[in-house]
Coordinates of C-alpha atoms and ligand atoms in Angstrom, one line a residue:
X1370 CA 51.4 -36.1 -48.9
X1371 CA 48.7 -38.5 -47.6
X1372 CA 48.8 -36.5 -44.5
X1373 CA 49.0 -39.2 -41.8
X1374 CA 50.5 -37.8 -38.7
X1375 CA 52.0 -39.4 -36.2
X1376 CA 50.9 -37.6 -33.1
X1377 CA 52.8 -39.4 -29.9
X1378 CA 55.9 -39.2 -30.4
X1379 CA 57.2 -42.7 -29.5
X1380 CA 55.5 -44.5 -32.5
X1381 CA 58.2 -43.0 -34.6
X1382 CA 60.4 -45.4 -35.5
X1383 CA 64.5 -45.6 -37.2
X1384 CA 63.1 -45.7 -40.0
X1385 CA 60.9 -42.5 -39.8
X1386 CA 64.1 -39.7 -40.3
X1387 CA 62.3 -36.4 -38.6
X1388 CA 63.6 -34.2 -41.5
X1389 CA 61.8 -31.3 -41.2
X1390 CA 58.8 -30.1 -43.4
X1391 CA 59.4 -28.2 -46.8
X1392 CA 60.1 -24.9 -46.5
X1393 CA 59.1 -21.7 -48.5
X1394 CA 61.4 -19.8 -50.1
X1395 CA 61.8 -16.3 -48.4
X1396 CA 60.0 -15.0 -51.5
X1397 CA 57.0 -17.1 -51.6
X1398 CA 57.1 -16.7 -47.8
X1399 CA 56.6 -13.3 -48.4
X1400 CA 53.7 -13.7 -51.2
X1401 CA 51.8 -15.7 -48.7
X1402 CA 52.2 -13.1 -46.1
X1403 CA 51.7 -10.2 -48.4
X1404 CA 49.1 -11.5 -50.7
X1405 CA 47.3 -13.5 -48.3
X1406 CA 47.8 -13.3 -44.9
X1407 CA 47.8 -9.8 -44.3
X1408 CA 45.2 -8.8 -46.4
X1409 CA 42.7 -11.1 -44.3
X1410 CA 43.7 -9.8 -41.6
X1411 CA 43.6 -6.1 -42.6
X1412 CA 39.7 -7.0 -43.3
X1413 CA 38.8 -7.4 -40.0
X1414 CA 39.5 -10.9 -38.0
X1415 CA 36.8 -10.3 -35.2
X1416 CA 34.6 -8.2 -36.6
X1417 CA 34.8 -7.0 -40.3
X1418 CA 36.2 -3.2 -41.4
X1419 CA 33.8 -2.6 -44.2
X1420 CA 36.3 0.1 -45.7
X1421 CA 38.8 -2.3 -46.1
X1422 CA 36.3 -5.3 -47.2
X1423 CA 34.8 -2.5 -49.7
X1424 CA 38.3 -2.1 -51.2
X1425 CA 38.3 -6.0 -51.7
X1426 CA 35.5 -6.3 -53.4
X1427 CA 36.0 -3.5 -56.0
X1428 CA 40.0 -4.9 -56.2
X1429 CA 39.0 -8.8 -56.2
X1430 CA 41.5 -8.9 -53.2
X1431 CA 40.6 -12.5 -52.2
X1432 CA 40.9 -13.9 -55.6
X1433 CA 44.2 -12.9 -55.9
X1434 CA 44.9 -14.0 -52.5
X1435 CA 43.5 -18.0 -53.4
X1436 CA 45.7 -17.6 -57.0
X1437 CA 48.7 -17.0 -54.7
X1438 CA 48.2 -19.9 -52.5
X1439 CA 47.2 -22.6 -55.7
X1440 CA 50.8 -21.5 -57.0
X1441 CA 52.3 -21.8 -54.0
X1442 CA 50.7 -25.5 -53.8
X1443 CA 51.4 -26.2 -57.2
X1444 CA 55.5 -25.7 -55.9
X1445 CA 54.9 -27.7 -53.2
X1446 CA 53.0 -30.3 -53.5
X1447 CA 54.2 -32.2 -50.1
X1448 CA 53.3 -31.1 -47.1
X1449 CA 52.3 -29.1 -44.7
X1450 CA 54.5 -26.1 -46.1
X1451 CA 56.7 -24.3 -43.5
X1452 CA 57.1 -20.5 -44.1
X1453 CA 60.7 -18.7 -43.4
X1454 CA 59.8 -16.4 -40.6
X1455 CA 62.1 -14.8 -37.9
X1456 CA 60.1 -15.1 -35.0
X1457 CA 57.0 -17.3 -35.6
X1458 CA 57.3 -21.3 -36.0
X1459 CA 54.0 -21.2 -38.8
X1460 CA 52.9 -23.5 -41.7
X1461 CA 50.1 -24.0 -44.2
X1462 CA 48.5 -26.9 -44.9
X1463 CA 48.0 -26.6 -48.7
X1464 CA 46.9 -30.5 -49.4
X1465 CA 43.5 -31.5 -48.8
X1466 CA 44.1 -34.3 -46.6
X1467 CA 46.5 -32.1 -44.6
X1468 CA 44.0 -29.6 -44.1
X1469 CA 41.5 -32.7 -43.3
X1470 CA 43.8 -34.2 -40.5
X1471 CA 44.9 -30.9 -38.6
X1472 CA 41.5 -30.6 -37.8
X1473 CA 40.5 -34.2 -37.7
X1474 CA 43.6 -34.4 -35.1
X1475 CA 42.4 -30.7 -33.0
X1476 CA 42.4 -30.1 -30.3
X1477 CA 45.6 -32.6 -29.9
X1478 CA 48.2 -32.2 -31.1
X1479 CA 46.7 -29.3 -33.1
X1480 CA 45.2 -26.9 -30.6
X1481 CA 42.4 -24.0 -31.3
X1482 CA 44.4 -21.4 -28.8
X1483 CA 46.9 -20.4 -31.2
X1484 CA 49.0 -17.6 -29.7
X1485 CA 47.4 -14.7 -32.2
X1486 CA 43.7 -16.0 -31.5
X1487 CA 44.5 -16.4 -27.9
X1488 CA 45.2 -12.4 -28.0
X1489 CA 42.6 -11.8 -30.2
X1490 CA 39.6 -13.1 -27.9
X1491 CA 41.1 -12.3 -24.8
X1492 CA 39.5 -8.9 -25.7
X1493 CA 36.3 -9.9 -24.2
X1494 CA 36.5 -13.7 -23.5
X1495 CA 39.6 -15.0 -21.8
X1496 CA 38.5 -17.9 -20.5
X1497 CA 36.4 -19.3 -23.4
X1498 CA 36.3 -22.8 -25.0
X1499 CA 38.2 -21.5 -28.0
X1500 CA 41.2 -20.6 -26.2
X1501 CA 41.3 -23.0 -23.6
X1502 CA 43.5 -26.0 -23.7
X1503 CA 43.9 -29.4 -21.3
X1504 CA 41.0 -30.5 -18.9
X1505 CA 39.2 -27.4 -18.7
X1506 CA 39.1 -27.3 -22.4
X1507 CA 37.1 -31.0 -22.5
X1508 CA 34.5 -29.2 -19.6
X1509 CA 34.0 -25.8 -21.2
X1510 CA 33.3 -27.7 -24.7
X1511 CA 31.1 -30.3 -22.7
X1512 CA 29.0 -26.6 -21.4
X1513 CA 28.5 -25.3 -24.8
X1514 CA 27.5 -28.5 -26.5
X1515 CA 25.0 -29.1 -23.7
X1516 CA 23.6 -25.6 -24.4
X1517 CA 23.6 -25.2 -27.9
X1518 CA 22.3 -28.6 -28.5
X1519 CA 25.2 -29.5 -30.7
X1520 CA 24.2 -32.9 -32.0
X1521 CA 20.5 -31.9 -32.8
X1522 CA 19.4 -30.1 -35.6
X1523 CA 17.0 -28.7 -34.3
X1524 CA 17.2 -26.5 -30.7
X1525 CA 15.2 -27.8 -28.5
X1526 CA 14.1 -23.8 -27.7
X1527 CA 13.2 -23.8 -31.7
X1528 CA 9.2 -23.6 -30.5
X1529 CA 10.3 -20.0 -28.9
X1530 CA 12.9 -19.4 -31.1
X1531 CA 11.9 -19.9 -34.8
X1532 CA 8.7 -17.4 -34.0
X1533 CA 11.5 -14.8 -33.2
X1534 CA 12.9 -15.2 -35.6
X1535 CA 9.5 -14.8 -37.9
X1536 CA 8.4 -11.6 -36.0
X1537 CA 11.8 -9.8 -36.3
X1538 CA 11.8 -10.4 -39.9
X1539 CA 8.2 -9.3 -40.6
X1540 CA 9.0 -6.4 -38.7
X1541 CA 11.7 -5.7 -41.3
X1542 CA 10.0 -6.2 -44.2
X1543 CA 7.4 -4.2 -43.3
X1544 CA 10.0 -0.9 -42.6
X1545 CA 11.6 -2.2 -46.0
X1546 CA 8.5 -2.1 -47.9
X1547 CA 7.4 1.1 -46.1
X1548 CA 10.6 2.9 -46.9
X1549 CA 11.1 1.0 -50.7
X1550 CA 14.7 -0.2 -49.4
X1551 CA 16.3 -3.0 -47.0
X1552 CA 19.9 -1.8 -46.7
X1553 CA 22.2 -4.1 -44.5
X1554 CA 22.4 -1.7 -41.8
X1555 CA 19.1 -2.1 -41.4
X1556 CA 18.5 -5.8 -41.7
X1557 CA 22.0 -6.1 -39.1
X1558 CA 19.7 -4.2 -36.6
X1559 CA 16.9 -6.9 -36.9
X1560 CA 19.3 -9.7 -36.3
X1561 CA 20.7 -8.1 -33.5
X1562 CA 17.0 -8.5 -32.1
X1563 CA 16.9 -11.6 -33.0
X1564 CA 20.5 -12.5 -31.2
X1565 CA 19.3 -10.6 -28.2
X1566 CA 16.2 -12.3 -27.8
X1567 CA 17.2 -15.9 -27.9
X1568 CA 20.6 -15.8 -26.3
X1569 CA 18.9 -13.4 -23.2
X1570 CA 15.2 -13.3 -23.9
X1571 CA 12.9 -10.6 -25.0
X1572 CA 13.7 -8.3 -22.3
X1573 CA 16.8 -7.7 -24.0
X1574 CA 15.4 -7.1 -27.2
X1575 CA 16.2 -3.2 -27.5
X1576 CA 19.8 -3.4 -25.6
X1577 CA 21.7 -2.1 -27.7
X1578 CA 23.8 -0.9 -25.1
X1579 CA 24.9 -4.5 -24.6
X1580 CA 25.9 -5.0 -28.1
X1581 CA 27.9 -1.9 -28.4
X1582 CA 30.3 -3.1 -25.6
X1583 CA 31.1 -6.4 -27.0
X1584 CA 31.7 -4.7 -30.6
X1585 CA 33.5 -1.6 -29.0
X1586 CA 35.4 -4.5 -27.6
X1587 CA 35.9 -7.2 -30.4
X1588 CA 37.4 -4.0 -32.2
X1589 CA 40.3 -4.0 -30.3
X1590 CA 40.2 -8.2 -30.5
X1591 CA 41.5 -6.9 -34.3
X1592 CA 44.7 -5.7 -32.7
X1593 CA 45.3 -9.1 -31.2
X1594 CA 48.4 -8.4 -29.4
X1595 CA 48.8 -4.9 -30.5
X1596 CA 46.9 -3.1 -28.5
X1597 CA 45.9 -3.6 -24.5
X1598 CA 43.4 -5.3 -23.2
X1599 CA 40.4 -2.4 -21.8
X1600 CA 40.4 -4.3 -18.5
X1601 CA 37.1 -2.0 -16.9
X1602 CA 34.8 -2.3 -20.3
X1603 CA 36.1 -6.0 -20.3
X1604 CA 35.2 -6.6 -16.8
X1605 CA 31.7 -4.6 -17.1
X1606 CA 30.9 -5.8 -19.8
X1607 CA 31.0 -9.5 -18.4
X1608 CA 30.0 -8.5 -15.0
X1609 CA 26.6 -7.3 -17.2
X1610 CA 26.9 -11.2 -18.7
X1611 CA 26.9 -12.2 -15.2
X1612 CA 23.7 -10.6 -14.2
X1613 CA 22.3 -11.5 -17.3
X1614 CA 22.9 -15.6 -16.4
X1615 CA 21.9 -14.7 -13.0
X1616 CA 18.2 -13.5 -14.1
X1617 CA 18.2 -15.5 -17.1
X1618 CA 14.6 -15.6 -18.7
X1619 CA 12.7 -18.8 -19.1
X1620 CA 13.3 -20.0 -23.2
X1621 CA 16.5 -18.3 -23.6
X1622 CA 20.3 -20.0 -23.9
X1623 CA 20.9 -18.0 -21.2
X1624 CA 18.4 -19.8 -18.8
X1625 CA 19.5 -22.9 -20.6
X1626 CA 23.4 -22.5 -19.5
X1627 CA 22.2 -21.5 -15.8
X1628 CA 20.9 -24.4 -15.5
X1629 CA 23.2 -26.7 -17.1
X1630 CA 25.6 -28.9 -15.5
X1631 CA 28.8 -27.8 -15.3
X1632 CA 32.6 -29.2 -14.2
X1633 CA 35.5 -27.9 -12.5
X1634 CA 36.6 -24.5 -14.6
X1635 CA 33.3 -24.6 -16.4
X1636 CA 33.4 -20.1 -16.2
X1637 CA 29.7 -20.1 -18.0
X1638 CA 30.2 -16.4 -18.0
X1639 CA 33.4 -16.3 -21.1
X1640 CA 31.4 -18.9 -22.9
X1641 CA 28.7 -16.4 -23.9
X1642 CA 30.2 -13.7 -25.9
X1643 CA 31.5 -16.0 -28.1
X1644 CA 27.9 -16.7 -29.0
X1645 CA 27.3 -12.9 -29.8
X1646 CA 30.0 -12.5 -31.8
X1647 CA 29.5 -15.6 -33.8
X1648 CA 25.8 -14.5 -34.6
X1649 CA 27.4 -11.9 -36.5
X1650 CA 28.8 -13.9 -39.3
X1651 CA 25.6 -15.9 -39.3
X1652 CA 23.8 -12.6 -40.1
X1653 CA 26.0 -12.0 -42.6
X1654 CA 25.4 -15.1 -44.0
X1655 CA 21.9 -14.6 -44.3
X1656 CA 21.7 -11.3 -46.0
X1657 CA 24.1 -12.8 -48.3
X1658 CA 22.4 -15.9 -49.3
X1659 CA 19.2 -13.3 -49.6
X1660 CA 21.7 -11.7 -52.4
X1661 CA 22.3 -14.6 -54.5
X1662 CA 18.3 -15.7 -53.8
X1663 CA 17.1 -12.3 -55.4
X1664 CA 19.5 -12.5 -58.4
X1665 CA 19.0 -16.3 -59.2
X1666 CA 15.3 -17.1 -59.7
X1667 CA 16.2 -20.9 -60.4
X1668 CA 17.4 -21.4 -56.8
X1669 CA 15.0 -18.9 -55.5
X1670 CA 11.8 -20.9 -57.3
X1671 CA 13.8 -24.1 -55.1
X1672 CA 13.3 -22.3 -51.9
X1673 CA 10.0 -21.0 -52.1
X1674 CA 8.9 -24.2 -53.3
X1675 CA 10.3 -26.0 -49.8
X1676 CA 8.6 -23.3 -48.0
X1677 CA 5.3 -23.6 -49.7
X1678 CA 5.7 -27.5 -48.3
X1679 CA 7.0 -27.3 -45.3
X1680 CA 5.5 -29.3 -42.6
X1681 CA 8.3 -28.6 -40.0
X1682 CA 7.2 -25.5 -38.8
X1683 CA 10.0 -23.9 -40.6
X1684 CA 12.5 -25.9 -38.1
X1685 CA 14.0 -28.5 -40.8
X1686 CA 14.5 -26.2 -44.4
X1687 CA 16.9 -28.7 -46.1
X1688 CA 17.5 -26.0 -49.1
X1689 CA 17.3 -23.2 -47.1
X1690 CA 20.0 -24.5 -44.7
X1691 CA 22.4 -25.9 -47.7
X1692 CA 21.7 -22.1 -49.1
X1693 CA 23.2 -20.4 -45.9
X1694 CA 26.0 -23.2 -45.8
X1695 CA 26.6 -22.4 -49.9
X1696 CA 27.0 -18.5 -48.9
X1697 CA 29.3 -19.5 -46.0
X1698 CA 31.3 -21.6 -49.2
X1699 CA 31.6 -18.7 -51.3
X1700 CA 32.4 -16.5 -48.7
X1701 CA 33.3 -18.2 -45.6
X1702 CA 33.0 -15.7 -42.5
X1703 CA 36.2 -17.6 -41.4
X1704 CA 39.1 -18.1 -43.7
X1705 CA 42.0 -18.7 -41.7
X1706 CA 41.1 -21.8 -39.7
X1707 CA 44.4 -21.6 -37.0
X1708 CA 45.2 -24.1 -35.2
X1709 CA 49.5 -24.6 -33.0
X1710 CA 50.6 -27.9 -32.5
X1711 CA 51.2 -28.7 -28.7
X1712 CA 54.5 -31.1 -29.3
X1713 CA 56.3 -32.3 -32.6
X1714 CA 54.6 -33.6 -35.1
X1715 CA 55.5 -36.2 -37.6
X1716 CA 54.1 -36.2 -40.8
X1717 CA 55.4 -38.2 -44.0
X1718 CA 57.1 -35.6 -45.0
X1719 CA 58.9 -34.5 -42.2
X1720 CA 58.9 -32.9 -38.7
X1721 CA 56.2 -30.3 -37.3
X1722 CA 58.2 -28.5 -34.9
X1723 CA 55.8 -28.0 -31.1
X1724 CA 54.3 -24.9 -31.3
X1725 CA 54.4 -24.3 -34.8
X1726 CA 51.2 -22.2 -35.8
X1727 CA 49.2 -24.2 -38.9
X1728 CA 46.5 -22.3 -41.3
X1729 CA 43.7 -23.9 -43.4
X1730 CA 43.3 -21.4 -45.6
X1731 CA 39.6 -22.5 -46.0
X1732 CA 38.6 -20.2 -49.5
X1733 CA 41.5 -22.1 -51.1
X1734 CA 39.7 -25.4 -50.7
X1735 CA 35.9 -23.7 -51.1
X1736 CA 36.5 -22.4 -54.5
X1737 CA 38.7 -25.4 -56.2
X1738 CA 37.6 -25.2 -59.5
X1739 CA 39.6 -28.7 -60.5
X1740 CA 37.7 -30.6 -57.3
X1741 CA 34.6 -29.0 -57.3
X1742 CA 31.5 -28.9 -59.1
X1743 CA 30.3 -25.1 -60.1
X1744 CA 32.9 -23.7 -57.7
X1745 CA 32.2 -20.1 -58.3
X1746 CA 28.7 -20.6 -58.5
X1747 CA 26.2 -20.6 -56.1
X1748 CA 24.8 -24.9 -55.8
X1749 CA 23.4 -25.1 -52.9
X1750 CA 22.4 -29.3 -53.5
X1751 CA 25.9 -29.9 -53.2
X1752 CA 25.5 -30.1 -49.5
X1753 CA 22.4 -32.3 -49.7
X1754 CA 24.5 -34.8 -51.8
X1755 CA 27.6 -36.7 -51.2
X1756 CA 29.3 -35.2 -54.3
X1757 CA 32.2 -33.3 -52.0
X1758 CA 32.6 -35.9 -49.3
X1759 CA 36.1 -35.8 -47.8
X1760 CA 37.0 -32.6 -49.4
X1761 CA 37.7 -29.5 -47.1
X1762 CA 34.0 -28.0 -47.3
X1763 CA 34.6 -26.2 -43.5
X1764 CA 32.9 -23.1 -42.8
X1765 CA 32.1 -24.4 -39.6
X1766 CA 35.8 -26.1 -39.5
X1767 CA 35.8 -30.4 -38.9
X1768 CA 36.3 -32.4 -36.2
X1769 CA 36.4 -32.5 -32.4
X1770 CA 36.6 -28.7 -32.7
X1771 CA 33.8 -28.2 -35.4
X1772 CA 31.7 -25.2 -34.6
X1773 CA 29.2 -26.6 -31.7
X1774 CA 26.6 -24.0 -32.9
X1775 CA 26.1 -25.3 -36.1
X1776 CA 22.9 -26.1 -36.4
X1777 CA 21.4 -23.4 -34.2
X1778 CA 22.9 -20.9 -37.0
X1779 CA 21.6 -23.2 -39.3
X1780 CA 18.3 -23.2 -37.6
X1781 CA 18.0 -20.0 -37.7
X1782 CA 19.6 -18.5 -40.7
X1783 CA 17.3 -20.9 -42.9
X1784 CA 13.9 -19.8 -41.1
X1785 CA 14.6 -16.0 -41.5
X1786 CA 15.2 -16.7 -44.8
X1787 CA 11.9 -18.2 -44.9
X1788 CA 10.4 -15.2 -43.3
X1789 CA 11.3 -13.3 -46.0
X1790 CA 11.6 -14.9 -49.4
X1791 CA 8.0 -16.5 -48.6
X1792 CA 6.1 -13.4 -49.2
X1793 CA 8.3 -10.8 -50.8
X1794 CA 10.5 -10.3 -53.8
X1795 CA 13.7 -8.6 -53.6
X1796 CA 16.3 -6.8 -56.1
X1797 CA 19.8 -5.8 -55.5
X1798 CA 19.3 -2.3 -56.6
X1799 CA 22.8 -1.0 -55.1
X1800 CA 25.8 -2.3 -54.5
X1801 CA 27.5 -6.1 -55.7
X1802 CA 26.4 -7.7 -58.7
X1803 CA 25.7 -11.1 -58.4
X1804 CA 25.1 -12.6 -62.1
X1805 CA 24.1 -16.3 -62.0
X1806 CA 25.7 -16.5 -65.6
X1807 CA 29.0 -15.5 -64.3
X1808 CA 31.1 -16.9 -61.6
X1809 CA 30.2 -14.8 -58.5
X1810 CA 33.1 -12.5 -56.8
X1811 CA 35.4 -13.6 -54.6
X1812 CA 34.7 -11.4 -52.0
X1813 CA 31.2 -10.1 -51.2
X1814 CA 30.9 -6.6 -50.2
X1815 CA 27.5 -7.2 -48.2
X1816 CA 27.7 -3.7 -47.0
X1817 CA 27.2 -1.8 -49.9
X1818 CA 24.2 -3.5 -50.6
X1819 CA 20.5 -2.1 -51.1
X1820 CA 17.5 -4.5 -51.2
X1821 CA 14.9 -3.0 -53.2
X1822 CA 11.4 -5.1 -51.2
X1823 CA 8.2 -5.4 -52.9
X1824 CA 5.2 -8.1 -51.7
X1825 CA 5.5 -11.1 -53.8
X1826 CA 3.8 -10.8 -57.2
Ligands
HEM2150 C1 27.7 -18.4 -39.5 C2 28.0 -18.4 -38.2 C3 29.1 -19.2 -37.6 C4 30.2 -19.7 -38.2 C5 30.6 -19.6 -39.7 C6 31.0 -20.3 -37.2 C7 32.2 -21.0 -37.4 C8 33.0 -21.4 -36.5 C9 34.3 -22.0 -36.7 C10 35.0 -22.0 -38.0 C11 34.8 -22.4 -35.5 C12 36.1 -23.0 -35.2 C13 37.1 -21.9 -35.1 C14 38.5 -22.4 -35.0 O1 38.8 -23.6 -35.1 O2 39.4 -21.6 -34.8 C15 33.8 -22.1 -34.5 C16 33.9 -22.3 -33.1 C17 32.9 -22.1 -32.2 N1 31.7 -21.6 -32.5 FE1 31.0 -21.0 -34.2 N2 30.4 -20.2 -36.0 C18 29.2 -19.5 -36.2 C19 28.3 -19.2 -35.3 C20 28.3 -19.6 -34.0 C21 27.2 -19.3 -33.0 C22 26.0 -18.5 -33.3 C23 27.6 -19.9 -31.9 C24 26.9 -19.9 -30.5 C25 25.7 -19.6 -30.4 C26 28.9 -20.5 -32.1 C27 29.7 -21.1 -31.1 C28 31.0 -21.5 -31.3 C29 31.8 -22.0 -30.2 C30 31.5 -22.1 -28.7 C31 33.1 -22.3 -30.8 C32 34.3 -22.9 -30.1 C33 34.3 -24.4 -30.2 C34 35.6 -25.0 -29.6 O3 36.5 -24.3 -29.3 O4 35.5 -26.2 -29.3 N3 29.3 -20.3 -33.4 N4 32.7 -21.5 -35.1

C-alpha cells in the first residue's frame, strides 16, 4: 500500500513472494471500463468531440465516472489494482502514493509509450519524445527541454512572446466588444494566432491551413489503432514542419530548435506537433479559468489586483498562473495519465507483470473531497501554498516525464488572462453555470459558452 516498487529485479529477495497484484472482479472490471474508461475516451483523447463532451456536461458523466473509481478504491485498498481483461495486461493505480511512484519511477520501469498512446500519436508524430523509449528517448527529451526552457519560468523569448500574446487578445476583445459576444470559437481562433506566432513566428500568423492538417490529423489520432495511419497528409504535413524549421524566424521556438544542439536520433521535426497540439488544452484552460474569473468576483478582485501591481511585465502572475493550474485541477485536459511497465515490477503487494499498461486516473485524485481543501471549488492559493504537497495534483503529470512545457503554458495562459480581465468585465450569458456557492461541475462544457464583453466599469 505504501507503494514502494522494486524496479530491478534482482533486489527481490526469498522473502519477497511475487504474488501477483489484486485483481478486479470481472464486474468491477467492467464498471471501470464502462463507467470510466470508455467514456473518456469517447470524449475525444487527442482532440476533444464537443458533442460527446456536451453530453457530459448536461449528464455529469465524469462525476459518475470519479464515484466509480472511489468505490472501486474503497474495495481495494492495496495496490495497484489489476483489471480481468482478455487481451490487455492493464492496472490502475488507485492509492496516492501508487499514483505518485509510477510517475516518480517513468520513464523506467513505467514508460510514456504505452501501446494505445503509441497509436494514437503516431497519427502525426511518430517519432516524438512521448512515444519514444531507450537512448533516443533521453536525446529527444534533452531537445525539447533545451527549447522550451523547461526549468525557467519564464521563456527566455517571453520579451517577443508575452506582447503576442497582449496584441492577439486585444484584438479579441475588441471584435467581442464590437459584436457584444466572445464565444469559444472565437476566442480558439485568437489562440491559434497566438500558437502560430510563437511556435513559427508572425509570418504564420493567418495559416490556418497548417492547423487544419494537424487537427484533420489528430482526429484520426482518436482512433488510435482503429483506423490507418494517412501516410501522404502525415508526410505533408511534416514535410511543411520541415520547411518551417528550415526558414525558421528569428524569436520563434522554431528558430530556437534549429539552432539547438541535438544528439544521435534527435528528429527535431516529430518534436513539434506535439507543441501544437498541446497548446490546445492550454487554450482551453484559459477560456475556462476566464469562466470561473467572470462568475467569482472574489477571485476575480485577486487577479486584477496582481495585475494592477505587476512589475514583471506580465511574465511572473503568481495568481494568474495558480488560476490556469486550478482550471487544469478541475478539469484536467489529461485524465488518463498512461504509462506500461517495461519488465516486472514488484510492488508490496505483489507482482506487476512487463508490459502491463498502468492509468492514473488523475480527476480521481484532483477532486478528493476527504484530502483536499474546497475540492470542487475553484482555490486557486492552494498552488501558492504547501497545503497539497505529496498529493497527486498532476495536470502536467510528475516526475522525469512531467510536461517540459510547463511553464511556457503557464507563461502564457496567465498573461492572456491579464490581457483580458485587466480592462474588461465579462458574463457567462450562455452556456455552463459556474456558481461559486455551489461546487462547480465535473465536467466543463467550454463549448457551449458565450462571453458577454463589456470595458471594465
Ligand atoms: C495546458 C496545456 C498542457 C498540459 C495540461 C500538458 C500536459 C502534459 C502531460 C500530462 C504530459 C505527460 C503525458 C504523459 O505522461 O502521458 C505532457 C507531456 C509533454 N508535453 Fe505537455 N501539456 C500542455 C501543453 C504543452 C505545450 C504547449 C507543450 C510544448 C510547447 C508541451 C510539451 C510536452 C511534451 C514535449 C511532452 C512529452 C514529454 C516527455 O515525453 O518527456 N505541452 N504534457
Amino acid at each position: 500500500m505504501t507503494g514502494w516498487v522494486y524496479p530491478d529485479r534482482n533486489r527481490m529477495d526469498d522473502t519477497m513472494a511475487p504474488s501477483t497484484l489484486p485483481t478486479a472482479t470481472a464486474l468491477d472490471t467492467a464498471r471501470l471500463v464502462l463507467g470510466v474508461l470508455l467514456p473518456t475516451i469517447a470524449k475525444g483523447p487527442i482532440i476533444r468531440r464537443p458533442k460527446v463532451v456536451g453530453l457530459f456536461s448536461r449528464l455529469e458523466l465524469d462525476s459518475r465516472s470519479m464515484d466509480i473509481v472511489r468505490d472501486v478504491h474503497s474495495r481495494y485498498p492495496a495496490g495497484p489494482l489489476m483489471l480481468k481483461l482478455p487481451i490487455r495486461k492493464q492496472a490502475i493505480a488507485l492509492a496516492p502514493e501508487d499514483a505518485n511512484t509510477v510517475l516518480a519511477q517513468s520513464p523506467e520501469p513505467f514508460s510514456p509509450a504505452s501501446s494505445e498512446k503509441k497509436a494514437a500519436l503516431s497519427h502525426f508524430q511518430p517519432h516524438n519524445v512521448l512515444i519514444s523509449r531507450g537512448p533516443v528517448r533521453t536525446v529527444r527529451r534533452a531537445l525539447q527541454e533545451q527549447v522550451l526552457d523547461t526549468g525557467h519560468p519564464v521563456h527566455h523569448l517571453a520579451d517577443t512572446f508575452v506582447p503576442v500574446v497582449e496584441e492577439e487578445m486585444q484584438q479579441l476583445l475588441a471584435e467581442a466588444v464590437r459584436s457584444g459576444s466572445l464565444p469559444w470559437d472565437d476566442f480558439l481562433d485568437a489562440w491559434y494566432r497566438v500558437v502560430r506566432r510563437v511556435v513559427f513566428g508572425d509570418h504564420a500568423r493567418d495559416d490556418k491551413e497548417l492547423t487544419a492538417m494537424i487537427i484533420r490529423l489528430r482526429r484520426d489520432g482518436n482512433w488510435a489503432f482503429l483506423k490507418p495511419v494517412r501516410r501522404k497528409t502525415r508526410e505533408r504535413f511534416l514535410q511543411r514542419i520541415g520547411e518551417e524549421l528550415a526558414t525558421a524566424e528569428p524569436g520563434s521556438l522554431a528558430a530556437v530548435m534549429a539552432g539547438a544542439r541535438k544528439g544521435e536520433g534527435a528528429e527535431p521535426i516529430h518534436q513539434v506537433p506535439q507543441w501544437l497540439f498541446a497548446f490546445d488544452p492550454a487554450g482551453m484552460a484559459t477560456f475556462r479559468a476566464l469562466c470561473v474569473l467572470a462568475t467569482h468576483p472574489e477571485a476575480l478582485a485577486d487577479a486584477r489586483r496582481e495585475v494592477d501591481e505587476d512589475t514583471s511585465g506580465r511574465r511572473l502572475l503568481p495568481y494568474l498562473r495558480a488560476s490556469v493550474l486550478e482550471s487544469l485541477r478541475l478539469w484536467p485536459t489529461t485524465p488518463m495519465i498512461l504509462r506500461q511497465s517495461t519488465r516486472p515490477v514488484q510492488w508490496e503487494d505483489g507482482l506487476m507483470p512487463e508490459d502491463c499498461g498502468v492509468l492514473v486516473y488523475a480527476p480521481y485524485f484532483h477532486r478528493d473531497e476527504r484530502s483536499l481543501r474546497s475540492a470542487h471549488n475553484f482555490a486557486p492559493d492552494r498552488w501558492l501554498t504547501e497545503e497539497d504537497d505529496g498529493w497527486p495534483l498532476v495536470p502536467f503529470s510528475d516526475g522525469p516525464v512531467v510536461c517540459p512545457g510547463k511553464q511556457l503554458v503557464l507563461l502564457l495562459t496567465s498573461a492572456a488572462l491579464a490581457a483580458l480581465v485587466d480592462g474588461h468585465d465579462f458574463a457567462v450569458e450562455k452556456g455552463q453555470a459556474l456558481d461559486p456557492a455551489r461546487p462547480l461541475p465535473g465536467t466543463m462544457d467550454n463549448y457551449s459558452v458565450h462571453l458577454g464583453v463589456t470595458p471594465r466599469a
